[in-house]
Amino acid sequence: MWDSASDARLRRELMAWLSVRTHDGAQSVATSDLADFSFDGERFRVMDAQRGIWKPAVLASALSLRTTYRMPGQPRPYDDRTGDDGLVRYKWRGDDGEHWENRALRTAMWDEVPLVWFFGVGPALWHPVFPVFVVGEDPRNQEFIVDPDAARGLVSPGSVVEEHLRRYVLAQTRRRLHQPVFRATVLRAYEGRCAVCSLAHVELLDAAHIVPDSDPGGIASVRNGLALCKLHHAAFDANILGIDPNLKIEIRADLLEEIDGPTLRYGLQERHGEHLRVLPHVRAERPDRELLAERFAAFRAAPLAG
Ligand SMILES: [Zn+2]
């Protein structure tokens, strides 16, 4: 018998399972791995590979949402934009608000149940964000309003909010949703290796932005990203290491003169003049040359440290 208690237990167990499977969000999960989830000893489907909104037959409301990965340049079928209130939008399935998938998500809103939002970060590869809550609906724009648990109770959906509150909600959404999805996408594209030194320890890798993210309400494109180890990320951000539009590495002139231990020598000086060692296999996911040129100009223009 399914009642609200078993519904709540299922959602809790699914989220606990996903935490373990993703090492608390550090790793993505493949579609095939999702099939391993079981509840009370039986396999239980947690996402529909064909549909955006998934409602298992035994539940009264939706369990998960899904946004598929699109290669750079391909249009996204469902827009997941951020509204003026800082909350994220999820498009209706089709344009019939009474479609059963839309009804399932609306029921999740009425029941205030937590959902999992699966973001595609590559073909058949997902970064789950949870818990998220459907906090409103905008029938005029045919979309639901989703809170990635950042603004609970702070913002009413669709309301005009003060600028500083909106900025706070946007920053929380970026931290909870946009940055983890960007990171997972970039690390997947670079197969978990630093572009400069090919270090392959995910714990020591970051997804660096080539230029600062210009769209605070969206997920940065993989083309504005580089997988870099902690050392090379910090060196890139501090303008100690530059990457020209032809993917050649340049180390700041004064550092090349310095004499110090192995980290300076192997980590930085000997990388000077090399090309990036690791790039995405898919050409469309490689760094954008114009963004690299813009960033490289800033690197060249940066003053040398005293
Ligand atoms: Zn590195």
Coordinates of C-alpha atoms and ligand atoms in Angstrom, one line a residue:
M1 CA 0.0 0.0 0.0
W2 CA 1.4 3.4 -1.0
D3 CA 0.6 6.3 1.3
S4 CA 2.3 9.6 1.9
A5 CA 4.7 7.9 4.4
S6 CA 6.0 5.4 1.8
D7 CA 6.2 8.2 -0.7
A8 CA 8.3 10.3 1.6
R9 CA 10.5 7.2 2.5
L10 CA 11.1 6.5 -1.2
R11 CA 12.2 10.1 -1.9
R12 CA 14.5 10.0 1.1
E13 CA 16.0 6.7 0.2
L14 CA 16.5 7.8 -3.5
M15 CA 18.3 10.9 -2.4
A16 CA 20.5 9.0 0.1
W17 CA 21.3 6.5 -2.7
L18 CA 22.2 9.2 -5.1
S19 CA 24.4 10.9 -2.5
V20 CA 26.4 7.7 -2.2
R21 CA 26.5 7.0 -6.0
T22 CA 27.7 10.4 -6.8
H23 CA 30.1 10.7 -3.8
D24 CA 28.1 13.7 -2.5
G25 CA 27.7 15.2 -6.0
A26 CA 31.4 14.9 -7.0
Q27 CA 30.7 12.4 -9.7
S28 CA 28.0 12.0 -12.3
V29 CA 25.8 9.0 -12.7
A30 CA 25.1 7.0 -15.9
T31 CA 21.6 6.1 -17.1
S32 CA 22.5 2.4 -16.8
D33 CA 23.6 3.0 -13.1
L34 CA 20.2 4.5 -12.3
A35 CA 18.6 1.2 -13.1
D36 CA 20.3 -0.2 -10.0
F37 CA 18.2 1.7 -7.5
S38 CA 15.8 -0.5 -5.6
F39 CA 13.2 0.2 -3.0
D40 CA 12.0 -2.4 -0.5
G41 CA 14.0 -5.0 -2.4
E42 CA 12.6 -4.3 -5.9
R43 CA 14.1 -2.3 -8.7
F44 CA 12.5 1.1 -8.9
R45 CA 12.7 3.4 -11.9
V46 CA 13.9 6.9 -10.9
M47 CA 13.9 8.7 -14.3
D48 CA 12.3 8.3 -17.6
A49 CA 14.9 8.4 -20.4
Q50 CA 12.2 9.5 -22.9
R51 CA 10.3 12.1 -20.9
G52 CA 11.2 15.2 -19.0
I53 CA 8.9 14.6 -16.0
W54 CA 8.8 11.1 -14.4
K55 CA 5.8 10.0 -12.3
P56 CA 5.9 6.3 -11.2
A57 CA 2.5 4.8 -11.4
V58 CA 2.4 4.1 -7.6
L59 CA 3.0 7.7 -6.7
A60 CA 0.5 10.6 -6.7
S61 CA 3.0 13.1 -8.0
A62 CA 6.2 13.4 -10.0
L63 CA 9.5 12.0 -8.6
S64 CA 12.0 13.6 -10.9
L65 CA 12.7 16.0 -13.7
R66 CA 15.2 15.7 -16.5
T67 CA 17.1 18.1 -18.7
T68 CA 19.0 16.4 -21.5
Y69 CA 22.5 17.4 -22.5
R70 CA 22.9 19.3 -25.7
M71 CA 26.2 19.7 -27.5
P72 CA 27.2 23.4 -27.9
G73 CA 25.4 24.9 -30.8
Q74 CA 22.4 22.6 -30.6
P75 CA 19.1 24.1 -29.4
R76 CA 17.8 22.9 -26.0
P77 CA 14.3 21.4 -26.3
Y78 CA 13.3 22.7 -22.9
D79 CA 14.5 26.0 -21.6
D80 CA 15.7 26.1 -18.0
R81 CA 16.1 29.8 -17.6
T82 CA 16.1 31.8 -14.4
G83 CA 13.4 34.3 -13.8
D84 CA 13.6 37.8 -12.4
D85 CA 12.9 36.5 -9.0
G86 CA 16.0 34.3 -9.2
L87 CA 14.1 31.0 -9.3
V88 CA 14.6 28.5 -12.1
R89 CA 11.9 27.8 -14.7
Y90 CA 11.0 24.4 -16.1
K91 CA 8.9 24.3 -19.2
W92 CA 5.6 22.4 -19.4
R93 CA 5.6 19.2 -21.3
G94 CA 4.0 20.4 -24.6
D95 CA 1.4 23.2 -24.4
D96 CA -1.4 21.3 -22.7
G97 CA -1.3 22.2 -19.0
E98 CA -3.5 19.1 -18.3
H99 CA -1.1 16.6 -19.8
W100 CA -0.5 14.0 -17.2
E101 CA 3.2 14.9 -16.8
N102 CA 2.3 18.5 -16.1
R103 CA -0.4 17.4 -13.7
A104 CA 2.1 15.2 -11.9
L105 CA 4.5 18.1 -11.4
R106 CA 1.6 20.3 -10.3
T107 CA 0.6 17.7 -7.7
A108 CA 4.3 17.7 -6.5
M109 CA 3.9 21.5 -6.0
W110 CA 0.6 21.2 -4.0
D111 CA 2.0 18.4 -1.9
E112 CA 5.3 20.2 -1.4
V113 CA 7.3 17.1 -2.0
P114 CA 11.0 17.1 -2.8
L115 CA 12.1 16.1 -6.3
V116 CA 15.3 15.2 -8.0
W117 CA 16.4 17.2 -11.1
F118 CA 18.7 15.2 -13.4
F119 CA 20.8 17.5 -15.5
G120 CA 22.5 15.9 -18.5
V121 CA 26.2 16.6 -18.5
G122 CA 27.0 14.3 -21.5
P123 CA 25.3 11.5 -23.5
A124 CA 23.5 9.3 -21.0
L125 CA 25.3 10.9 -18.1
W126 CA 23.6 12.9 -15.3
H127 CA 24.3 15.2 -12.5
P128 CA 21.4 15.0 -10.1
V129 CA 20.4 18.1 -8.1
F130 CA 18.3 17.5 -5.1
P131 CA 16.1 18.2 -3.3
V132 CA 14.3 20.7 -5.5
F133 CA 10.8 22.0 -5.0
V134 CA 8.2 23.2 -7.4
V135 CA 7.1 26.4 -5.8
G136 CA 4.8 27.9 -8.4
E137 CA 3.5 27.8 -11.9
D138 CA 3.3 30.4 -14.7
P139 CA 0.6 29.2 -17.1
R140 CA 1.1 32.2 -19.3
N141 CA 4.7 31.2 -20.1
Q142 CA 3.7 27.5 -19.8
E143 CA 6.3 26.8 -17.1
F144 CA 6.8 25.7 -13.6
I145 CA 8.9 27.6 -11.1
V146 CA 11.5 25.5 -9.3
D147 CA 13.5 26.3 -6.3
P148 CA 16.7 24.3 -6.0
D149 CA 16.2 24.5 -2.2
A150 CA 18.2 27.8 -2.1
A151 CA 15.5 30.3 -1.5
R152 CA 13.0 28.3 0.5
G153 CA 10.5 30.7 2.0
L154 CA 12.6 33.8 1.0
V155 CA 11.0 34.6 -2.3
S156 CA 7.5 34.2 -3.6
P157 CA 7.5 32.9 -7.1
G158 CA 6.9 35.6 -9.7
S159 CA 7.1 38.4 -7.2
V160 CA 9.2 41.5 -7.6
V161 CA 12.0 41.1 -5.1
E162 CA 14.6 43.6 -3.9
E163 CA 17.8 43.6 -5.9
H164 CA 20.0 42.3 -3.1
L165 CA 17.6 39.4 -2.4
R166 CA 17.5 38.5 -6.0
R167 CA 21.3 38.5 -6.2
Y168 CA 21.4 36.3 -3.1
V169 CA 19.0 33.8 -4.6
L170 CA 20.9 33.8 -7.9
A171 CA 24.2 33.2 -6.1
Q172 CA 22.7 30.3 -4.2
T173 CA 21.2 28.8 -7.4
R174 CA 24.6 29.2 -9.0
R175 CA 26.3 27.3 -6.2
R176 CA 23.7 24.6 -5.9
L177 CA 22.8 24.0 -9.5
H178 CA 24.8 25.9 -12.2
Q179 CA 28.3 25.3 -10.9
P180 CA 28.0 21.6 -10.2
V181 CA 26.4 21.0 -13.6
F182 CA 29.1 23.0 -15.3
R183 CA 31.9 21.2 -13.4
A184 CA 30.4 17.8 -14.2
T185 CA 30.1 18.7 -17.9
V186 CA 33.6 20.0 -18.2
L187 CA 35.3 17.2 -16.3
R188 CA 33.3 14.7 -18.4
A189 CA 34.4 16.4 -21.6
Y190 CA 38.1 16.4 -20.5
E191 CA 37.7 12.8 -19.3
G192 CA 38.7 13.8 -15.8
R193 CA 42.2 15.2 -16.6
C194 CA 43.9 18.5 -16.3
A195 CA 44.2 20.1 -19.7
V196 CA 47.7 21.4 -18.9
C197 CA 49.4 18.5 -17.1
S198 CA 46.9 15.6 -17.6
L199 CA 46.6 14.9 -13.9
A200 CA 43.8 12.5 -13.4
H201 CA 42.7 12.9 -9.8
V202 CA 39.2 14.2 -9.8
E203 CA 39.6 15.5 -6.2
L204 CA 42.4 17.8 -7.5
L205 CA 40.5 19.1 -10.5
D206 CA 38.4 22.1 -11.1
A207 CA 36.3 23.4 -14.0
A208 CA 37.8 26.8 -14.7
H209 CA 35.9 29.5 -16.6
I210 CA 38.0 30.9 -19.5
V211 CA 36.3 34.3 -19.1
P212 CA 33.9 35.2 -16.2
D213 CA 30.5 33.8 -16.7
S214 CA 28.5 36.5 -18.3
D215 CA 25.1 35.0 -17.7
P216 CA 24.3 34.7 -14.0
G217 CA 21.1 32.9 -14.7
G218 CA 22.4 30.1 -16.8
I219 CA 24.8 27.2 -16.9
A220 CA 28.1 28.3 -18.6
S221 CA 28.9 26.5 -21.8
V222 CA 31.6 23.8 -21.8
R223 CA 33.3 26.0 -24.5
N224 CA 33.9 28.6 -21.8
G225 CA 35.5 25.9 -19.6
L226 CA 38.8 24.1 -19.0
A227 CA 39.5 21.2 -16.7
L228 CA 42.5 22.3 -14.7
C229 CA 44.2 20.9 -11.6
K230 CA 44.2 23.1 -8.5
L231 CA 47.7 24.4 -9.3
H232 CA 47.0 25.2 -12.9
H233 CA 43.6 26.7 -12.1
A234 CA 45.1 29.1 -9.5
A235 CA 48.0 29.9 -11.9
F236 CA 45.5 30.6 -14.7
D237 CA 43.3 32.8 -12.5
A238 CA 46.4 34.7 -11.2
N239 CA 47.7 35.4 -14.7
I240 CA 50.8 33.3 -14.1
L241 CA 49.8 30.9 -16.8
G242 CA 48.1 31.9 -20.0
I243 CA 46.7 29.9 -22.9
D244 CA 46.7 31.5 -26.3
P245 CA 43.9 30.9 -28.9
N246 CA 46.1 28.2 -30.5
L247 CA 46.0 26.3 -27.2
K248 CA 49.7 27.1 -26.4
I249 CA 50.7 27.6 -22.8
E250 CA 52.6 30.7 -21.8
I251 CA 54.2 31.2 -18.3
R252 CA 54.6 34.7 -17.1
A253 CA 58.1 36.0 -18.0
D254 CA 59.4 36.7 -14.5
L255 CA 58.5 33.2 -13.3
L256 CA 60.7 31.7 -16.0
E257 CA 63.7 33.4 -14.5
E258 CA 63.1 32.1 -10.9
I259 CA 65.0 29.3 -9.4
D260 CA 63.1 27.1 -7.0
G261 CA 62.0 23.6 -6.3
P262 CA 60.3 20.9 -8.5
T263 CA 56.8 22.4 -8.4
L264 CA 57.9 25.6 -10.0
R265 CA 60.1 23.7 -12.5
Y266 CA 57.9 20.8 -13.6
G267 CA 54.6 22.4 -12.7
L268 CA 55.0 25.7 -14.4
Q269 CA 58.3 26.5 -16.1
E270 CA 58.5 23.4 -18.2
R271 CA 55.0 23.8 -19.4
H272 CA 55.9 27.0 -21.1
G273 CA 55.5 26.7 -24.9
E274 CA 53.7 23.4 -24.7
H275 CA 50.2 22.9 -26.1
L276 CA 47.3 21.7 -24.0
R277 CA 47.7 18.0 -23.4
V278 CA 44.1 17.1 -23.0
L279 CA 41.2 18.4 -25.1
P280 CA 37.6 17.2 -25.5
H281 CA 37.3 14.6 -28.2
V282 CA 34.2 16.3 -29.6
R283 CA 35.3 19.4 -31.5
A284 CA 32.2 21.4 -30.6
E285 CA 33.1 21.1 -26.9
R286 CA 36.6 22.5 -27.3
P287 CA 37.5 25.9 -25.9
D288 CA 36.1 28.8 -27.8
R289 CA 39.0 30.6 -29.6
E290 CA 37.4 34.0 -29.2
L291 CA 37.0 33.5 -25.4
L292 CA 40.6 32.3 -25.3
A293 CA 41.8 35.3 -27.2
E294 CA 39.9 37.7 -24.8
R295 CA 41.4 36.0 -21.8
F296 CA 44.9 35.8 -23.3
A297 CA 44.8 39.6 -23.9
A298 CA 44.1 40.0 -20.2
F299 CA 46.9 37.7 -19.3
R300 CA 49.4 39.6 -21.4
A301 CA 48.1 42.9 -20.1
A302 CA 48.4 41.9 -16.4
P303 CA 51.1 43.6 -14.4
L304 CA 54.0 41.5 -13.2
A305 CA 54.1 40.9 -9.5
G306 CA 56.6 43.0 -7.6
Ligands
ZN1 ZN 47.5 20.5 -14.0

